[in-house]
Amino acid sequence: MGLFNIFSVSGNVTDDVAKRMNLDRNVDLTFANTLKLPCRAEYFAAPSTLAALRATLSHAHHKDWPVTLLGGGSNVLLPDQLPGLVVRPALQQWWLTRQQGSVYAHVGAGVNWHDLVMATAERGLWGIENLALIPGCCGAAPVQNIGAYGVELGDTLQAVKVMEFATGATYWLSAKECAFGYRDSAFKGPLANKVVITQLVLRLSRKPTPRLNYGDLAARLPQAPTPLEVAEAVCAIRREKLPDPQVLANAGSFFKNPLVSDQSVAQLLKIYPTMPHFPQGKGQTKLAAGWLIDQCGLKGMRDGAFGVHQHQALVLVHFGGGDRDGLMKTASAIADKVEARFGVRLEPEPRVIKA
Ligand code: FAD
Ligand code: EPU
C-alpha cells in the first residue's frame, strides 16, 4: 500500500487528517472568484506538493466527497454552496530547459499565468507574449485553451502532467491528447472531473516570432519589437477595454464567440454588411458576440445586480449583491435578445460549477 492509500484505513481519522492536510471547513469563496458570486465550500485545501495533492484527493475519494478544482476563480460560475472538497493546486515551481534551439518552460499548476508571461518575455523568449494579462493560474490555462490576440495556449503547449482523482496516479498527455479547440479541450469533455492538471510544458523560442495581425496591435509597436514590448502593448489594449476584476467584478468574456455556418453568415451579411466575421474553414465562420450584443443596444445596460460593461459588450459585470441565479437570468435575457435579432444562440464561456 503506497502513500496514496495511507488514509484509506478504517476508523474516524477525519479531524487528525484535516489538520495534517490543512483542510479548512465552511470556507467563504466569495472573494476567490472574480465575479464575486457568493459561495461557501464545505472543505477547502491548497496542497503545494504532489504528495500533498495525492493525499488530499485520496482522502476525498475515501470520504466519497465530490471534488471541485479551483484556480484563480476567473472563469467559474459558482453556486451558493459547494458540498465536498474544493482543491486549489498550489504547485508554485517553474523552470526552463534548453534543447535543440528551443527553450522549454516547465510550470507548476499554481503559478500565476500573467507572471509567467512577463517572466518569459523579460528573458527574451517568444511564444506566450500575446497572452499577457489573462488572469488565473497555469493549471487552468489548458482547460479552455486560453486565447487572445491571435494566439492560443495550444500553439506552444507540448505536454500536460495530470493526476487522476480516483487513483492518485500521474501521467503525461501530449498536446494532441488535450484535443484543443476554440475555448475547448479534453478537460471540458472526457477528462472533466477526472484529473487535476499539475504541470505544463511550453515550447518557447529565442528566434523572433511576433504575431501582430490582431486588431491594432502592430500599429502600437516598433518595427522589430521584443516579446516584452508585445506583452506590454497587449496589456495596454486590454486595460483600455476590459474592466479590472479588482475594481468591477467580472469573468472576462461571458459568452463564447459563436461558430455559425457560412451560409447563415452570408444571409446575415446581406442585412448587416459591416458585421465582423472570421471564416474558420470547414464551412464555419466565427462571429463577434460582443458586436451582436452591442447591436442590440445592450452595451452599458444594468439589470439589478448585473450589467453589460460599457466598453466591451461581451463582458458581464457584477455590481454587488447578486448571485449565480440572478446572473444566469440576466445572461439568458441577453442571449434571447441576440437570438431574436440574429438567429444565433450565445453560450456562456465560464464553467458552471455544479453544486
Ligand atoms: P478557474 O476560473 O479557477 O477555473 C476554470 C476551470 O478550470 C474550472 O472548470 C476549474 O475547475 C478548472 N481548473 C482549475 N484548475 C485546474 C487544474 N489544476 N486542473 C484541472 N482543472 C482545473 N480567457 C481567455 O482565454 N482569454 C482572455 O483573453 C481572457 N481574458 C480574461 C479577462 C478577464 C478580466 C477575466 C476575469 C477572465 C479572462 N479570461 C480569459 C478567462 C480566464 O482568465 C481564463 O479562463 C483562465 O485560464 C482561468 O484561470 P483560473 O485559474 O482563474 O481558473
Ligand atoms: N465589438 C463591438 N462591440 C463591443 C465589443 C466588441 O462591436 O462591445 C466588436 C469589435 O469592434 C471587434 C469584434 O467585436 O470588431 C471583436 O472584439 P474584440 O477584439 O474586443 O474581441 P472579442 O471577440 O470581444 C475575444 C476573446 C477575448 C480576447 C479577445 C482578444 C472570446 C469569447 N473572447 O474577445 O477573451 O481577449 O478576443 O483576442 O473569444 C475571454 O475569453 O474572457 C476574453 C476576454
mmCIF file of C-alpha atoms and ligand atoms in Angstrom, residues 144 147-149 182-183 214 238 241-242 251-253 255-257 276 288 290-291 294 299 312-314 349, ligand 2:
data_model
loop_
_atom_site.group_PDB
_atom_site.id
_atom_site.type_symbol
_atom_site.label_atom_id
_atom_site.label_comp_id
_atom_site.label_asym_id
_atom_site.label_seq_id
_atom_site.Cartn_x
_atom_site.Cartn_y
_atom_site.Cartn_z
ATOM 1 C CA GLN A 144 -10.366 26.346 -22.121
ATOM 2 C CA GLY A 147 -6.529 32.587 -26.254
ATOM 3 C CA ALA A 148 -6.124 36.247 -27.117
ATOM 4 C CA TYR A 149 -4.713 38.483 -29.848
ATOM 5 C CA TYR A 182 -11.503 27.283 -29.590
ATOM 6 C CA ARG A 183 -12.124 27.682 -25.835
ATOM 7 C CA TYR A 214 -4.922 41.036 -34.441
ATOM 8 C CA ARG A 238 -6.618 45.068 -22.536
ATOM 9 C CA LYS A 241 -11.205 47.591 -22.942
ATOM 10 C CA LEU A 242 -11.592 45.161 -20.078
ATOM 11 C CA ALA A 251 -15.145 36.907 -15.639
ATOM 12 C CA GLY A 252 -13.857 38.392 -18.895
ATOM 13 C CA SER A 253 -15.945 37.394 -21.923
ATOM 14 C CA PHE A 255 -20.156 34.326 -23.912
ATOM 15 C CA LYS A 256 -18.095 32.427 -26.473
ATOM 16 C CA ASN A 257 -17.909 33.878 -29.954
ATOM 17 C CA PRO A 276 -17.355 41.370 -38.103
ATOM 18 C CA ALA A 288 -18.156 38.529 -32.617
ATOM 19 C CA GLY A 290 -19.679 41.468 -28.386
ATOM 20 C CA TRP A 291 -20.756 43.075 -31.664
ATOM 21 C CA ASP A 294 -23.754 45.803 -28.855
ATOM 22 C CA LYS A 299 -23.845 47.883 -24.019
ATOM 23 C CA GLN A 312 -16.969 45.745 -24.019
ATOM 24 C CA ALA A 313 -20.427 44.265 -24.536
ATOM 25 C CA LEU A 314 -19.118 40.706 -24.172
ATOM 26 C CA GLU A 349 -17.849 30.807 -21.667
HETATM 27 N N1 EPU B 2 -17.175 44.625 -30.655
HETATM 28 C C1 EPU B 2 -18.192 45.555 -30.728
HETATM 29 N N2 EPU B 2 -18.730 45.977 -29.546
HETATM 30 C C2 EPU B 2 -18.310 45.531 -28.326
HETATM 31 C C3 EPU B 2 -17.299 44.574 -28.274
HETATM 32 C C4 EPU B 2 -16.729 44.126 -29.464
HETATM 33 O O1 EPU B 2 -18.611 45.985 -31.793
HETATM 34 O O2 EPU B 2 -18.852 45.975 -27.322
HETATM 35 C C5 EPU B 2 -16.543 44.186 -31.915
HETATM 36 C C6 EPU B 2 -15.118 44.789 -32.047
HETATM 37 O O3 EPU B 2 -15.158 46.072 -32.628
HETATM 38 C C7 EPU B 2 -14.443 43.780 -32.943
HETATM 39 C C8 EPU B 2 -15.098 42.454 -32.531
HETATM 40 O O4 EPU B 2 -16.330 42.786 -31.887
HETATM 41 O O5 EPU B 2 -14.743 44.020 -34.283
HETATM 42 C C9 EPU B 2 -14.214 41.607 -31.613
HETATM 43 O O6 EPU B 2 -13.932 42.351 -30.407
HETATM 44 P P1 EPU B 2 -12.572 42.166 -29.570
HETATM 45 O O7 EPU B 2 -11.396 42.266 -30.454
HETATM 46 O O8 EPU B 2 -12.646 43.083 -28.392
HETATM 47 O O9 EPU B 2 -12.604 40.660 -29.081
HETATM 48 P P2 EPU B 2 -13.785 39.726 -28.569
HETATM 49 O O10 EPU B 2 -14.172 38.806 -29.679
HETATM 50 O O11 EPU B 2 -14.862 40.512 -27.942
HETATM 51 C C10 EPU B 2 -12.132 37.858 -27.867
HETATM 52 C C11 EPU B 2 -11.980 36.918 -26.688
HETATM 53 C C12 EPU B 2 -11.270 37.626 -25.548
HETATM 54 C C13 EPU B 2 -9.888 38.051 -26.032
HETATM 55 C C14 EPU B 2 -10.070 39.000 -27.235
HETATM 56 C C15 EPU B 2 -8.749 39.399 -27.845
HETATM 57 C C16 EPU B 2 -13.768 35.300 -26.749
HETATM 58 C C17 EPU B 2 -15.062 34.847 -26.159
HETATM 59 N N3 EPU B 2 -13.262 36.432 -26.255
HETATM 60 O O12 EPU B 2 -12.996 38.902 -27.433
HETATM 61 O O13 EPU B 2 -11.106 36.696 -24.483
HETATM 62 O O14 EPU B 2 -9.165 38.702 -25.018
HETATM 63 O O15 EPU B 2 -10.842 38.345 -28.241
HETATM 64 O O16 EPU B 2 -8.234 38.321 -28.540
HETATM 65 O O17 EPU B 2 -13.231 34.630 -27.625
HETATM 66 C C18 EPU B 2 -12.118 35.862 -22.503
HETATM 67 O O18 EPU B 2 -12.135 34.758 -23.060
HETATM 68 O O19 EPU B 2 -12.530 36.026 -21.334
HETATM 69 C C19 EPU B 2 -11.603 37.021 -23.232
HETATM 70 C C20 EPU B 2 -11.568 38.255 -22.726
#
